Amino acid sequence: MNIAIVGGTGTVGAEAARELAARGHTVRVLSRHAPEYPVDLTTGEGLERALAGIDVVIDAASGGKKVLVAGTERLLRAEAAAGVKHHVGVSIVGIDRVGGPYYKLKLAQEAAIRAGGVPWTIVRATQFHTLIAQVFAKSAKLGVVPALGAPLQPVDPREVGRVLADTAEGEPALGLVAFAGPEVVSARELARRWRAAVGSRAVPVRLPASRALRAGGLTDATAPRGTVTFDQWLSAA
Ligand SMILES: NC(=O)c1ccc[n+]([C@@H]2O[C@H](COP(=O)([O-])OP(=O)(O)OC[C@H]3O[C@@H](n4cnc5c(N)ncnc54)[C@H](OP(=O)(O)O)[C@@H]3O)[C@@H](O)[C@H]2O)c1
């Protein structure tokens, strides 16, 4: 298959690109800084050329409203014009249970995909191990580590990349597919594990969480699970 991955230079997009190329597909990596297929979702620049002859698009781009909502609408119009048969979106477990500006944008992006006129599947994943580690590392530079009072279920982005590859190879589900990490762990425990793994002396700071977060709003007990725990990922990183 000819598969285009928008955001194919990003964390999960790059994993999906690697996986699909290894499975023998023709993969085009699209992003603002992609060397062969530079595209900008906020303007539509490059999309017509990049989507010519493409069967499936995975949209793993990230950004603000201009990328996630207007950019997705623009991308879907370009896909429809190019005759793309399947649009695979990447979203987040629990965005309809937990509020917040970014999750509202992700819900609007999902609505744009449903209304976009291209057969679609949305893969909702939990937080990537990379994201959790980045958040801890960034705040540790200021001497603290956020210790949120809520459970999370972090997942290895490489395993999410494989799920995106499976999804791209399958038929459009016209629905949601969820994928979560192997264990539900409190964010405080994740902070403790991260500090131990990297030898950080940053001070954990307890952060209160909303009721929805405390109730496990970002976790999914019934979704298929990856196998790589946060600890295993940390020791391999
Ligand atoms: N991070 C998580 O824990 C997590 C969990 C579940 C779901 N998700 C979802 O997964 C998706 C990917 O997240 P990620 O963390 O892998 O992203 P990321 O590492 O931040 O990568 C973002 C990608 O988007 C591209 N991009 C940004 N602006 C663009 C534009 N205007 N036009 C075209 N491409 C653009 C970037 O490349 P250039 O800079 O070269 O343009 C890059 O390839 C997002 O939809 C996110 O909501 C993330």
PDB file of N, CA and C in Angstrom, residues 91-100 102-108 110 122 124-125 127 217-218:
ATOM      1  N   SER A  91      -5.784   9.814  18.546  1.00  0.00           N
ATOM      2  CA  SER A  91      -6.401  10.603  19.599  1.00  0.00           C
ATOM      3  C   SER A  91      -6.034  10.026  20.967  1.00  0.00           C
ATOM      4  N   ILE A  92      -6.747  10.442  21.981  1.00  0.00           N
ATOM      5  CA  ILE A  92      -6.327  10.148  23.359  1.00  0.00           C
ATOM      6  C   ILE A  92      -7.474   9.534  24.148  1.00  0.00           C
ATOM      7  N   VAL A  93      -7.179   8.457  24.850  1.00  0.00           N
ATOM      8  CA  VAL A  93      -8.157   7.799  25.719  1.00  0.00           C
ATOM      9  C   VAL A  93      -8.702   8.810  26.739  1.00  0.00           C
ATOM     10  N   GLY A  94      -9.999   8.839  26.900  1.00  0.00           N
ATOM     11  CA  GLY A  94     -10.607   9.594  27.999  1.00  0.00           C
ATOM     12  C   GLY A  94     -10.881  11.058  27.733  1.00  0.00           C
ATOM     13  N   ILE A  95     -10.662  11.530  26.483  1.00  0.00           N
ATOM     14  CA  ILE A  95     -10.843  12.978  26.253  1.00  0.00           C
ATOM     15  C   ILE A  95     -12.285  13.421  26.436  1.00  0.00           C
ATOM     16  N   ASP A  96     -13.214  12.483  26.357  1.00  0.00           N
ATOM     17  CA  ASP A  96     -14.611  12.860  26.597  1.00  0.00           C
ATOM     18  C   ASP A  96     -14.982  12.762  28.077  1.00  0.00           C
ATOM     19  N   ARG A  97     -14.056  12.264  28.913  1.00  0.00           N
ATOM     20  CA  ARG A  97     -14.334  12.191  30.364  1.00  0.00           C
ATOM     21  C   ARG A  97     -13.597  13.296  31.116  1.00  0.00           C
ATOM     22  N   VAL A  98     -12.432  13.699  30.594  1.00  0.00           N
ATOM     23  CA  VAL A  98     -11.570  14.645  31.295  1.00  0.00           C
ATOM     24  C   VAL A  98     -11.546  15.944  30.491  1.00  0.00           C
ATOM     25  N   GLY A  99     -11.787  17.055  31.143  1.00  0.00           N
ATOM     26  CA  GLY A  99     -11.819  18.342  30.429  1.00  0.00           C
ATOM     27  C   GLY A  99     -10.427  18.885  30.153  1.00  0.00           C
ATOM     28  N   GLY A 100     -10.365  20.124  29.759  1.00  0.00           N
ATOM     29  CA  GLY A 100      -9.084  20.781  29.481  1.00  0.00           C
ATOM     30  C   GLY A 100      -9.020  21.206  28.026  1.00  0.00           C
ATOM     31  N   TYR A 102      -6.674  21.255  25.651  1.00  0.00           N
ATOM     32  CA  TYR A 102      -6.103  20.380  24.606  1.00  0.00           C
ATOM     33  C   TYR A 102      -7.071  19.246  24.272  1.00  0.00           C
ATOM     34  N   TYR A 103      -7.694  18.698  25.292  1.00  0.00           N
ATOM     35  CA  TYR A 103      -8.619  17.583  25.027  1.00  0.00           C
ATOM     36  C   TYR A 103      -9.861  18.059  24.267  1.00  0.00           C
ATOM     37  N   LYS A 104     -10.260  19.303  24.513  1.00  0.00           N
ATOM     38  CA  LYS A 104     -11.384  19.873  23.731  1.00  0.00           C
ATOM     39  C   LYS A 104     -11.001  19.950  22.255  1.00  0.00           C
ATOM     40  N   LEU A 105      -9.763  20.362  22.001  1.00  0.00           N
ATOM     41  CA  LEU A 105      -9.290  20.417  20.607  1.00  0.00           C
ATOM     42  C   LEU A 105      -9.271  19.024  19.989  1.00  0.00           C
ATOM     43  N   LYS A 106      -8.855  18.037  20.776  1.00  0.00           N
ATOM     44  CA  LYS A 106      -8.806  16.654  20.247  1.00  0.00           C
ATOM     45  C   LYS A 106     -10.218  16.159  19.940  1.00  0.00           C
ATOM     46  N   LEU A 107     -11.180  16.525  20.771  1.00  0.00           N
ATOM     47  CA  LEU A 107     -12.575  16.143  20.477  1.00  0.00           C
ATOM     48  C   LEU A 107     -13.056  16.821  19.190  1.00  0.00           C
ATOM     49  N   ALA A 108     -12.690  18.100  19.022  1.00  0.00           N
ATOM     50  CA  ALA A 108     -13.075  18.812  17.791  1.00  0.00           C
ATOM     51  C   ALA A 108     -12.386  18.169  16.585  1.00  0.00           C
ATOM     52  N   GLU A 110     -11.596  14.988  16.350  1.00  0.00           N
ATOM     53  CA  GLU A 110     -12.339  13.739  16.084  1.00  0.00           C
ATOM     54  C   GLU A 110     -13.624  14.037  15.301  1.00  0.00           C
ATOM     55  N   ILE A 122     -10.278   6.096  14.176  1.00  0.00           N
ATOM     56  CA  ILE A 122      -9.549   6.892  15.169  1.00  0.00           C
ATOM     57  C   ILE A 122      -8.959   5.947  16.211  1.00  0.00           C
ATOM     58  N   ARG A 124      -7.398   5.780  19.724  1.00  0.00           N
ATOM     59  CA  ARG A 124      -7.200   6.543  20.962  1.00  0.00           C
ATOM     60  C   ARG A 124      -6.188   5.811  21.833  1.00  0.00           C
ATOM     61  N   ALA A 125      -5.068   6.467  22.105  1.00  0.00           N
ATOM     62  CA  ALA A 125      -4.028   5.861  22.948  1.00  0.00           C
ATOM     63  C   ALA A 125      -3.944   6.603  24.281  1.00  0.00           C
ATOM     64  N   GLN A 127      -1.316   8.058  27.459  1.00  0.00           N
ATOM     65  CA  GLN A 127      -0.121   8.913  27.412  1.00  0.00           C
ATOM     66  C   GLN A 127       1.109   8.060  27.074  1.00  0.00           C
ATOM     67  N   GLY A 217     -10.009   8.728  34.658  1.00  0.00           N
ATOM     68  CA  GLY A 217     -10.541   9.181  33.376  1.00  0.00           C
ATOM     69  C   GLY A 217      -9.599   9.014  32.200  1.00  0.00           C
ATOM     70  N   LEU A 218      -8.297   8.968  32.449  1.00  0.00           N
ATOM     71  CA  LEU A 218      -7.350   8.821  31.332  1.00  0.00           C
ATOM     72  C   LEU A 218      -6.902   7.377  31.137  1.00  0.00           C
TER      73      LEU A 218
END
